[in-house]
Amino acid sequence: MTKHEHVRVAVIGSGFGGLGAAVRLRREGITDFVVLERADSVGGTWRDNSYPGCACDVPSHLYSFSFAPNPDWPRTFSGQRHIRAYLEHVADTFGIRPHLRLNREVLGMTWDADELRWDIETNDGRFTADVVVSAAGPLSDPKIPDIPGLDGFPGKVFHSARWDHDYDLRGKRVAMIGTGASAIQIVPAIQPEVGRLTLFQRTPAWVMPRMDRAITGFERWLHRTVPVTGTLRRGLLWGIRELQVGAFTKHPGELGLVENLAKANIARAVKDPALRAKLTPSYRIGCKRILLSNTYYPALAQSNVDVVAAGLREVRGSTLVASDGTETEVDAIVFGTGFHVTDMPIAQRVVGADGITLAESWKDGIEALRGATAAGFPNFMTIIGPNTGLGNSSMILMIESQLNYMADYLRQLDVLGGRAALAARPSAVGAWNRTIQSRMQRTVWKSGGCDSWYLDANGRNTTLWPGTTGEFRRQTRTVDLAEYEVLRAPAKTAKPAQPVEAAKPGTRRAKAAETAGSAGSAEAAR
């Protein structure tokens, strides 16, 4: 690879986090940056997830940038196609296209302590950058469990985030593995066309009605004509969710009323007592993410659907064997089994100041100061980093807070002047993380009696933020230099002069030296 480009900032990923970072950089007057995207277009998770029924479970007017309101959302909860189109619109409107480097997958990056910069290797050329902003996101890399015999399955296998649109499901016997946010959208979307659908449910989810409807033409006209009405709508949606936070983070007992409403939702849609029992969780509502759907339960009650209340244990040819021994013959397997959240693959490709990878640094659990900077990795920031996720509101609010922190981080480097870097102090990272984990103990995510993807292998919740989005905004408004060590590039010393061997009398070298000496004496005399 011969290509090499140096930039002030390299952004990894072009989803909400990456595009948001790019827009904020331009608004700060910084144009010397690139956005490295491994795919051929922007969109992140909303590009990758194109499965039937894919939509957002956060209202559209809240699930969009505050600096890029969209008055033309077609529904209160818009689908994947419209969200992806919105991100394409953001890239065009804010002039991000010239900064995009599509089909550039980051293969590795290493901190250069002498030059105070990052050396970045991609599949098509090298980059160096003073600062790296990783917006790869925790929902980037699908996770398929290691199931014995899966390699020998003769049918079709794919993950919900890598949907095979060329495979015709009509009339097929299909297994859906998992009951998360993707599965509850896929099941009702494919149930009418498949021959038989078997849902392998390791743990049932709490599902509430989805208050979705088409946004009227008058509403859209009003938001375009009087933009403040869109702002007020967004503010109302935000405020309602802020008021809910206390029940999740401090008083889980208050969620009992919501749990009763969820039970009533099951009873209304599922008349079979045996099926209803399978679909009723035994843990406190909110411990796992509360899912929204009006069609999931009715789809499960159809005659061509079976619910196996156990996880998939083994595959024997075209036979799927559940952990309770149930055997099912299928033609296709769809995994809705989530992503590598607490073990993000990008962390294996980042080598910091101590010569170890970010994954090695995080072997006992991911942690970062204010969700952004990790000890040992100077001038490296993460958007949607550890403990920045939400259980009930819009991640765009958290992303914008982290963009504030990124902007002030770059301002601080400007104030320091010269070649400088900021390295998060281990003591500051540790103090921040201890506070987070202490607060986490009383949340429903720790005390609700479930095992969720929020938790890492050690049982710690390193995913969610145990507070309001307003509090996080305050905590990330500015960079506190006391939490960082300022690094300066080492002074480059001149190489010591090499000793000159004395010339032997009478040699050509000695005569040349005598001539040079005579010329120098004559010059001095003048």
Coordinates of C-alpha atoms in Angstrom, one line a residue:
M1 CA 0.0 0.0 0.0
T2 CA 1.5 3.3 -1.1
K3 CA -1.3 5.7 -0.3
H4 CA -0.8 7.8 2.8
E5 CA -2.8 10.8 4.0
H6 CA -2.4 12.8 7.3
V7 CA -5.4 14.4 8.8
R8 CA -6.1 16.2 12.1
V9 CA -9.0 13.9 12.9
A10 CA -10.0 10.4 11.6
V11 CA -13.6 9.3 12.3
I12 CA -14.4 5.6 12.1
G13 CA -17.9 4.7 11.0
S14 CA -20.7 6.7 9.3
G15 CA -23.8 5.9 11.3
F16 CA -25.4 8.4 13.6
G17 CA -22.2 8.7 15.7
G18 CA -19.8 9.1 12.8
L19 CA -22.0 11.5 10.8
G20 CA -22.7 13.5 13.9
A21 CA -19.0 13.8 14.6
A22 CA -18.3 14.9 11.0
V23 CA -21.0 17.6 11.2
R24 CA -19.8 18.9 14.6
L25 CA -16.2 19.0 13.3
R26 CA -17.3 21.2 10.4
R27 CA -19.3 23.4 12.7
E28 CA -16.2 23.9 14.8
G29 CA -14.3 25.0 11.7
I30 CA -12.4 21.8 11.4
T31 CA -12.3 20.5 7.8
D32 CA -9.1 18.5 8.0
F33 CA -10.7 15.1 8.7
V34 CA -11.8 11.9 7.1
V35 CA -14.6 9.5 7.8
L36 CA -13.5 5.9 7.3
E37 CA -16.4 3.6 6.4
R38 CA -15.9 -0.1 5.7
A39 CA -19.2 -0.3 3.7
D40 CA -20.1 1.4 0.4
S41 CA -22.5 3.9 1.9
V42 CA -23.4 5.7 5.1
G43 CA -26.0 4.6 7.6
G44 CA -24.4 2.3 10.1
T45 CA -26.8 0.0 11.8
W46 CA -29.7 1.5 9.7
R47 CA -27.8 0.4 6.6
D48 CA -26.9 -3.0 7.8
N49 CA -30.3 -4.0 9.3
S50 CA -32.8 -4.2 6.4
Y51 CA -34.8 -7.2 7.6
P52 CA -38.6 -7.3 7.1
G53 CA -40.4 -5.0 9.5
C54 CA -37.2 -3.2 10.7
A55 CA -38.1 0.1 12.4
C56 CA -37.1 2.2 15.4
D57 CA -38.7 1.9 18.9
V58 CA -38.0 5.5 19.7
P59 CA -40.3 8.3 18.3
S60 CA -38.9 9.7 15.1
H61 CA -38.8 13.3 16.2
L62 CA -36.6 12.3 19.2
Y63 CA -34.6 9.8 17.2
S64 CA -33.0 12.5 15.0
F65 CA -30.3 15.2 15.5
S66 CA -31.4 18.4 17.2
F67 CA -29.4 20.4 14.6
A68 CA -31.1 18.5 11.7
P69 CA -34.8 18.3 12.5
N70 CA -36.9 16.4 9.9
P71 CA -40.5 17.8 9.6
D72 CA -41.4 15.1 7.1
W73 CA -41.2 11.9 9.1
P74 CA -44.0 9.7 7.7
R75 CA -44.8 7.9 11.0
T76 CA -44.4 8.5 14.7
F77 CA -42.1 5.4 14.7
S78 CA -40.5 5.4 11.3
G79 CA -39.0 2.5 9.5
Q80 CA -35.5 1.6 8.5
R81 CA -35.8 2.9 5.0
H82 CA -36.8 6.4 6.1
I83 CA -34.1 6.5 8.9
R84 CA -31.4 5.5 6.4
A85 CA -32.7 8.2 3.9
Y86 CA -32.5 10.7 6.8
L87 CA -28.8 9.9 7.3
E88 CA -28.1 10.2 3.6
H89 CA -29.8 13.6 3.7
V90 CA -27.6 14.7 6.7
A91 CA -24.5 13.7 4.8
D92 CA -25.6 15.8 1.8
T93 CA -26.9 18.8 3.7
F94 CA -23.9 19.3 5.9
G95 CA -21.2 18.7 3.2
I96 CA -19.9 15.5 4.5
R97 CA -19.4 13.7 1.2
P98 CA -15.9 15.0 0.4
H99 CA -14.7 13.7 3.8
L100 CA -16.1 10.2 3.3
R101 CA -13.7 7.3 2.5
L102 CA -16.0 4.5 1.6
N103 CA -15.0 0.9 1.4
R104 CA -12.1 1.6 3.8
E105 CA -12.1 -0.9 6.6
V106 CA -9.7 -0.1 9.5
L107 CA -7.5 -3.1 9.9
G108 CA -5.4 -1.7 12.7
M109 CA -4.1 1.5 14.4
T110 CA -1.1 2.1 16.5
W111 CA -0.2 5.1 18.7
D112 CA 3.1 6.7 17.8
A113 CA 4.5 8.2 21.0
D114 CA 7.3 10.0 19.2
E115 CA 5.1 11.8 16.7
L116 CA 2.0 12.0 19.0
R117 CA -0.3 10.6 16.3
W118 CA -2.2 7.5 15.3
D119 CA -0.9 5.3 12.4
I120 CA -4.0 3.8 10.8
E121 CA -3.9 0.9 8.3
T122 CA -6.9 0.2 6.1
N123 CA -7.6 -2.2 3.4
D124 CA -6.8 0.5 0.9
G125 CA -4.0 2.8 2.1
R126 CA -2.6 4.3 5.3
F127 CA -3.6 7.3 7.3
T128 CA -2.1 9.2 10.1
A129 CA -4.2 11.3 12.4
D130 CA -3.6 13.5 15.4
V131 CA -7.0 12.4 16.9
V132 CA -9.1 9.3 16.3
V133 CA -12.9 9.3 17.0
S134 CA -14.2 5.8 16.9
A135 CA -17.9 5.7 16.1
A136 CA -18.0 2.1 15.1
G137 CA -20.8 1.5 17.5
P138 CA -21.7 -1.5 19.7
L139 CA -24.4 -2.7 17.2
S140 CA -21.9 -3.1 14.3
D141 CA -20.8 -6.8 14.4
P142 CA -23.5 -9.5 14.6
K143 CA -23.1 -12.3 17.1
I144 CA -24.0 -15.9 16.2
P145 CA -23.7 -18.4 19.1
D146 CA -21.4 -21.4 18.7
I147 CA -24.0 -24.1 18.2
P148 CA -22.7 -27.7 17.7
G149 CA -23.6 -29.0 14.3
L150 CA -24.5 -25.6 12.8
D151 CA -21.8 -25.9 10.1
G152 CA -23.5 -29.1 8.8
F153 CA -26.9 -27.5 8.4
P154 CA -27.9 -28.0 4.8
G155 CA -30.4 -25.1 4.6
K156 CA -30.0 -21.3 4.7
V157 CA -28.5 -19.5 7.7
F158 CA -28.2 -15.8 8.3
H159 CA -28.3 -13.1 11.0
S160 CA -31.0 -10.5 11.1
A161 CA -28.4 -7.8 10.5
R162 CA -27.2 -9.6 7.3
W163 CA -30.6 -10.4 5.8
D164 CA -30.4 -12.4 2.6
H165 CA -33.0 -10.7 0.4
D166 CA -32.3 -13.2 -2.4
Y167 CA -33.6 -16.1 -0.3
D168 CA -37.4 -16.7 -0.8
L169 CA -39.0 -17.6 2.6
R170 CA -42.4 -18.3 1.0
G171 CA -43.6 -21.8 2.1
K172 CA -40.4 -22.5 3.9
R173 CA -40.0 -24.0 7.4
V174 CA -38.2 -21.2 9.3
A175 CA -36.6 -21.1 12.7
M176 CA -36.2 -17.7 14.4
I177 CA -33.6 -17.8 17.2
G178 CA -34.0 -15.1 19.8
T179 CA -36.7 -12.8 21.2
G180 CA -35.0 -9.4 21.1
A181 CA -36.0 -6.2 19.4
S182 CA -35.2 -7.5 15.9
A183 CA -37.1 -10.8 16.4
I184 CA -40.3 -9.2 17.5
Q185 CA -40.3 -7.2 14.3
I186 CA -39.3 -10.1 12.0
V187 CA -41.8 -12.7 13.3
P188 CA -45.0 -10.8 12.4
A189 CA -43.4 -9.6 9.1
I190 CA -42.6 -13.1 7.8
Q191 CA -45.3 -15.2 9.5
P192 CA -48.0 -14.7 6.8
E193 CA -45.7 -16.0 4.0
V194 CA -43.7 -18.9 5.6
G195 CA -45.0 -22.5 5.7
R196 CA -44.1 -22.9 9.3
L197 CA -42.3 -20.6 11.8
T198 CA -40.7 -21.9 15.0
L199 CA -39.5 -19.4 17.5
F200 CA -36.8 -20.6 19.9
Q201 CA -37.3 -18.5 23.0
R202 CA -34.6 -18.8 25.7
T203 CA -36.2 -15.9 27.7
P204 CA -39.5 -14.2 26.9
A205 CA -39.5 -10.4 26.6
W206 CA -41.9 -7.9 28.1
V207 CA -43.8 -6.3 25.1
M208 CA -45.9 -3.2 25.3
P209 CA -48.3 -1.7 22.7
R210 CA -46.6 0.4 20.0
M211 CA -48.4 3.8 19.8
D212 CA -47.5 4.1 16.1
R213 CA -49.5 6.0 13.5
A214 CA -49.1 7.9 10.3
I215 CA -48.2 11.6 10.8
T216 CA -50.8 13.7 9.1
G217 CA -50.1 16.0 6.2
F218 CA -51.2 18.9 8.4
E219 CA -48.7 18.0 11.1
R220 CA -45.8 17.9 8.6
W221 CA -46.9 21.2 7.0
L222 CA -47.0 22.8 10.5
H223 CA -43.5 21.5 11.4
R224 CA -42.1 22.8 8.1
T225 CA -43.9 26.2 8.3
V226 CA -43.4 26.8 12.1
P227 CA -40.2 24.9 13.0
V228 CA -40.7 25.7 16.7
T229 CA -43.6 23.3 16.8
G230 CA -41.2 20.4 15.9
T231 CA -38.9 21.6 18.6
L232 CA -41.7 21.6 21.1
R233 CA -42.8 18.1 20.0
R234 CA -39.3 16.8 20.5
G235 CA -39.0 18.5 23.9
L236 CA -42.2 16.9 25.1
L237 CA -41.1 13.4 24.0
W238 CA -37.8 14.0 25.8
G239 CA -39.4 15.3 29.0
I240 CA -41.7 12.3 29.3
R241 CA -38.8 9.9 29.1
E242 CA -36.7 11.9 31.6
L243 CA -39.5 11.5 34.1
Q244 CA -39.4 7.7 33.7
V245 CA -35.7 7.4 34.5
G246 CA -36.0 7.3 38.3
A247 CA -38.1 4.1 38.1
F248 CA -35.4 2.3 36.2
T249 CA -32.4 3.6 38.1
K250 CA -33.6 4.2 41.7
H251 CA -37.0 2.8 42.4
P252 CA -37.6 -0.4 40.3
G253 CA -40.6 -1.2 42.5
E254 CA -42.5 1.6 40.7
L255 CA -42.4 -0.4 37.5
G256 CA -45.0 -2.8 38.9
L257 CA -47.9 -0.8 37.3
V258 CA -46.2 -1.0 33.9
E259 CA -45.7 -4.7 34.4
N260 CA -49.4 -5.2 35.0
L261 CA -50.2 -3.3 31.8
A262 CA -47.8 -5.6 29.9
K263 CA -49.5 -8.7 31.4
A264 CA -52.8 -7.3 30.2
N265 CA -51.3 -6.8 26.7
I266 CA -50.4 -10.5 26.6
A267 CA -53.8 -11.6 27.9
R268 CA -55.6 -9.4 25.3
A269 CA -53.7 -10.9 22.3
V270 CA -53.0 -14.5 23.4
K271 CA -56.0 -16.6 24.5
D272 CA -54.3 -19.9 24.8
P273 CA -53.3 -20.3 28.5
A274 CA -50.3 -22.5 27.7
L275 CA -48.9 -20.1 25.2
R276 CA -49.6 -17.2 27.4
A277 CA -47.6 -18.8 30.2
K278 CA -44.6 -19.3 27.8
L279 CA -44.7 -15.7 26.9
T280 CA -44.9 -14.2 30.4
P281 CA -41.5 -13.3 31.8
S282 CA -40.5 -14.1 35.4
Y283 CA -38.2 -11.1 35.8
R284 CA -39.1 -7.4 36.6
I285 CA -40.1 -5.4 33.6
G286 CA -37.3 -3.1 32.5
C287 CA -34.5 -5.5 33.4
K288 CA -34.3 -6.2 29.7
R289 CA -35.3 -3.6 27.2
I290 CA -39.0 -3.1 27.1
L291 CA -40.1 -4.0 23.5
L292 CA -42.9 -2.3 21.5
S293 CA -45.2 -4.1 19.1
N294 CA -48.9 -4.5 18.2
T295 CA -48.3 -7.5 16.0
Y296 CA -45.9 -9.8 17.8
Y297 CA -48.3 -11.6 20.1
P298 CA -51.1 -12.0 17.4
A299 CA -48.5 -13.5 15.1
L300 CA -47.4 -16.0 17.7
A301 CA -51.0 -17.1 18.2
Q302 CA -51.4 -18.1 14.5
S303 CA -51.7 -21.8 13.5
N304 CA -48.5 -21.9 11.6
V305 CA -46.3 -20.7 14.5
D306 CA -44.7 -22.8 17.3
V307 CA -43.0 -21.3 20.3
V308 CA -40.3 -23.5 21.8
A309 CA -39.6 -22.1 25.3
A310 CA -35.9 -23.1 25.2
G311 CA -32.7 -22.1 23.5
L312 CA -31.2 -23.9 20.6
R313 CA -28.8 -26.5 21.8
E314 CA -27.7 -28.5 18.8
V315 CA -28.2 -28.9 15.0
R316 CA -28.3 -32.4 13.5
G317 CA -28.6 -32.1 9.8
S318 CA -31.8 -30.2 9.2
T319 CA -33.1 -31.0 12.7
L320 CA -32.8 -28.3 15.4
V321 CA -32.6 -29.6 18.9
A322 CA -33.7 -27.3 21.8
S323 CA -32.2 -27.4 25.3
D324 CA -35.5 -29.1 26.5
G325 CA -35.1 -31.8 23.9
T326 CA -37.7 -30.5 21.4
E327 CA -36.8 -31.4 17.8
T328 CA -37.8 -29.3 14.8
E329 CA -37.1 -29.8 11.1
V330 CA -36.4 -26.5 9.3
D331 CA -35.3 -25.2 5.9
A332 CA -33.8 -21.9 7.2
I333 CA -32.4 -20.5 10.4
V334 CA -32.6 -16.7 11.2
F335 CA -30.5 -15.6 14.1
G336 CA -31.7 -12.6 16.0
T337 CA -29.0 -13.0 18.7
G338 CA -27.6 -9.5 19.0
F339 CA -24.2 -8.1 18.6
H340 CA -20.7 -8.0 20.1
V341 CA -21.5 -5.2 22.5
T342 CA -19.1 -5.7 25.5
D343 CA -16.4 -7.3 23.3
M344 CA -16.4 -5.0 20.2
P345 CA -14.0 -6.3 17.5
I346 CA -12.7 -2.8 16.8
A347 CA -11.0 -2.9 20.2
Q348 CA -8.8 -5.7 19.0
R349 CA -7.4 -3.5 16.3
V350 CA -6.3 -0.5 18.5
V351 CA -2.8 -0.6 20.0
G352 CA -2.2 2.1 22.6
A353 CA 0.7 3.8 24.3
D354 CA 1.7 0.7 26.3
G355 CA 1.8 -1.6 23.3
I356 CA -1.3 -3.5 24.2
T357 CA -4.7 -3.5 22.4
L358 CA -7.8 -1.8 23.7
A359 CA -9.3 -5.3 24.0
E360 CA -6.5 -6.4 26.3
S361 CA -6.8 -3.2 28.3
W362 CA -10.5 -4.0 28.7
K363 CA -10.1 -7.7 29.4
D364 CA -11.7 -7.3 32.9
G365 CA -14.5 -5.1 31.5
I366 CA -14.9 -2.1 29.3
E367 CA -14.6 1.4 30.9
A368 CA -13.9 4.9 29.7
L369 CA -13.8 8.3 31.3
R370 CA -17.2 9.9 30.7
G371 CA -17.9 7.2 28.2
A372 CA -15.3 8.7 25.8
T373 CA -11.6 8.1 26.7
A374 CA -9.7 5.0 27.9
A375 CA -6.5 5.0 29.9
G376 CA -3.5 4.3 27.8
F377 CA -5.0 5.5 24.6
P378 CA -4.1 9.2 24.0
N379 CA -6.2 11.3 21.6
F380 CA -8.6 8.4 21.1
M381 CA -12.3 8.9 21.7
T382 CA -15.3 6.7 21.5
I383 CA -18.8 7.7 20.5
I384 CA -21.4 5.5 22.2
G385 CA -18.7 4.2 24.5
P386 CA -19.0 2.2 27.8
N387 CA -22.0 3.1 30.0
T388 CA -23.6 5.5 27.5
G389 CA -26.5 3.3 26.4
L390 CA -30.1 4.0 27.4
G391 CA -33.0 1.8 28.4
N392 CA -35.9 4.1 27.7
S393 CA -34.9 7.0 25.5
S394 CA -33.1 8.1 22.4
M395 CA -29.4 7.4 21.9
I396 CA -29.1 10.5 19.7
L397 CA -29.3 12.6 22.9
M398 CA -26.3 10.7 24.3
I399 CA -24.4 11.0 21.0
E400 CA -24.9 14.8 20.9
S401 CA -23.6 15.1 24.5
Q402 CA -20.5 13.1 23.5
L403 CA -20.0 15.4 20.5
N404 CA -19.9 18.3 22.9
Y405 CA -17.2 16.6 24.8
M406 CA -15.3 15.8 21.6
A407 CA -15.5 19.5 20.5
D408 CA -14.1 20.8 23.8
Y409 CA -11.4 18.1 23.7
L410 CA -10.2 19.5 20.4
R411 CA -10.4 23.1 21.7
Q412 CA -8.2 22.1 24.7
L413 CA -5.6 20.7 22.3
D414 CA -5.7 24.0 20.4
V415 CA -5.2 26.0 23.6
L416 CA -2.2 23.8 24.6
G417 CA -0.6 24.6 21.2
G418 CA 2.2 22.8 19.5
R419 CA 2.2 19.0 19.2
A420 CA 0.3 17.8 22.2
A421 CA -2.0 14.9 23.3
L422 CA -4.3 14.3 26.1
A423 CA -4.1 10.9 28.0
A424 CA -6.9 10.0 30.4
R425 CA -5.4 9.4 33.9
P426 CA -6.1 5.9 35.1
S427 CA -7.1 7.3 38.4
A428 CA -9.8 9.5 36.8
V429 CA -11.1 6.6 34.7
G430 CA -11.2 4.3 37.7
A431 CA -13.0 6.9 39.8
W432 CA -15.6 7.5 37.1
N433 CA -16.2 3.8 36.6
R434 CA -16.5 3.0 40.4
T435 CA -19.2 5.7 40.7
I436 CA -21.1 4.3 37.7
Q437 CA -20.9 0.7 39.0
S438 CA -22.0 1.8 42.5
R439 CA -25.0 3.6 41.1
M440 CA -25.8 0.6 38.9
Q441 CA -26.4 -1.7 41.9
R442 CA -29.9 -0.3 42.7
T443 CA -31.1 -0.2 39.1
V444 CA -33.6 -2.6 37.6
W445 CA -30.9 -3.8 35.2
K446 CA -29.0 -5.3 38.1
S447 CA -31.8 -6.1 40.6
G448 CA -34.5 -7.1 38.2
G449 CA -33.6 -10.8 38.1
C450 CA -32.6 -11.2 34.4
D451 CA -29.5 -12.0 32.4
S452 CA -29.3 -9.4 29.6
W453 CA -26.9 -8.3 26.9
Y454 CA -26.4 -5.2 29.0
L455 CA -24.1 -7.3 31.2
D456 CA -20.6 -8.4 30.5
A457 CA -19.0 -11.8 31.2
N458 CA -18.4 -10.7 34.8
G459 CA -22.0 -9.7 35.4
R460 CA -21.2 -6.0 35.3
N461 CA -23.5 -3.6 33.4
T462 CA -20.9 -1.8 31.3
T463 CA -23.5 -0.8 28.7
L464 CA -26.1 1.6 30.2
W465 CA -26.0 5.0 31.8
P466 CA -27.6 5.0 35.2
G467 CA -29.1 8.5 35.1
T468 CA -30.9 11.0 33.0
T469 CA -29.8 12.3 29.6
G470 CA -29.7 15.8 31.1
E471 CA -27.3 14.7 33.7
F472 CA -25.0 13.1 31.1
R473 CA -25.2 16.3 29.1
R474 CA -23.9 18.3 32.1
Q475 CA -21.2 15.7 32.8
T476 CA -19.8 15.9 29.3
R477 CA -20.2 19.6 28.6
T478 CA -16.5 20.4 29.0
V479 CA -13.2 18.6 29.4
D480 CA -11.6 18.8 32.9
L481 CA -7.8 18.9 32.2
A482 CA -7.2 17.6 35.8
E483 CA -8.5 14.3 34.6
Y484 CA -5.8 14.1 31.8
E485 CA -2.1 14.1 31.4
V486 CA -0.7 16.4 28.8
L487 CA 1.7 14.7 26.5
R488 CA 4.3 16.6 24.5
A489 CA 6.4 15.3 21.6
P490 CA 9.9 14.4 22.8
A491 CA 12.6 16.8 21.7
K492 CA 14.6 15.6 18.7
T493 CA 18.3 15.7 19.6
A494 CA 21.0 16.1 16.9
K495 CA 23.1 13.1 16.1
P496 CA 26.6 13.3 17.7
A497 CA 29.4 14.1 15.3
Q498 CA 31.4 11.1 14.1
P499 CA 35.1 11.2 15.1
V500 CA 37.4 11.9 12.2
E501 CA 40.4 9.6 11.8
A502 CA 43.7 11.5 11.4
A503 CA 45.3 11.2 8.0
K504 CA 48.7 9.7 7.6
P505 CA 51.5 12.1 6.5
G506 CA 52.2 12.0 2.8
T507 CA 48.9 10.5 1.8
R508 CA 46.5 12.1 -0.7
R509 CA 44.0 12.7 2.2
A510 CA 46.7 14.5 4.2
K511 CA 47.7 16.8 1.3
A512 CA 44.0 17.7 0.8
A513 CA 43.7 18.6 4.4
E514 CA 46.8 20.8 4.2
T515 CA 45.5 22.6 1.2
A516 CA 42.1 23.2 2.9
G517 CA 43.9 24.5 6.0
S518 CA 46.0 26.9 4.0
A519 CA 42.9 28.2 2.2
G520 CA 41.2 28.7 5.5
S521 CA 44.1 30.6 6.9
A522 CA 44.3 32.9 3.8
E523 CA 40.5 33.5 4.1
A524 CA 40.9 34.4 7.8
A525 CA 43.8 36.8 7.0
R526 CA 41.6 38.7 4.6

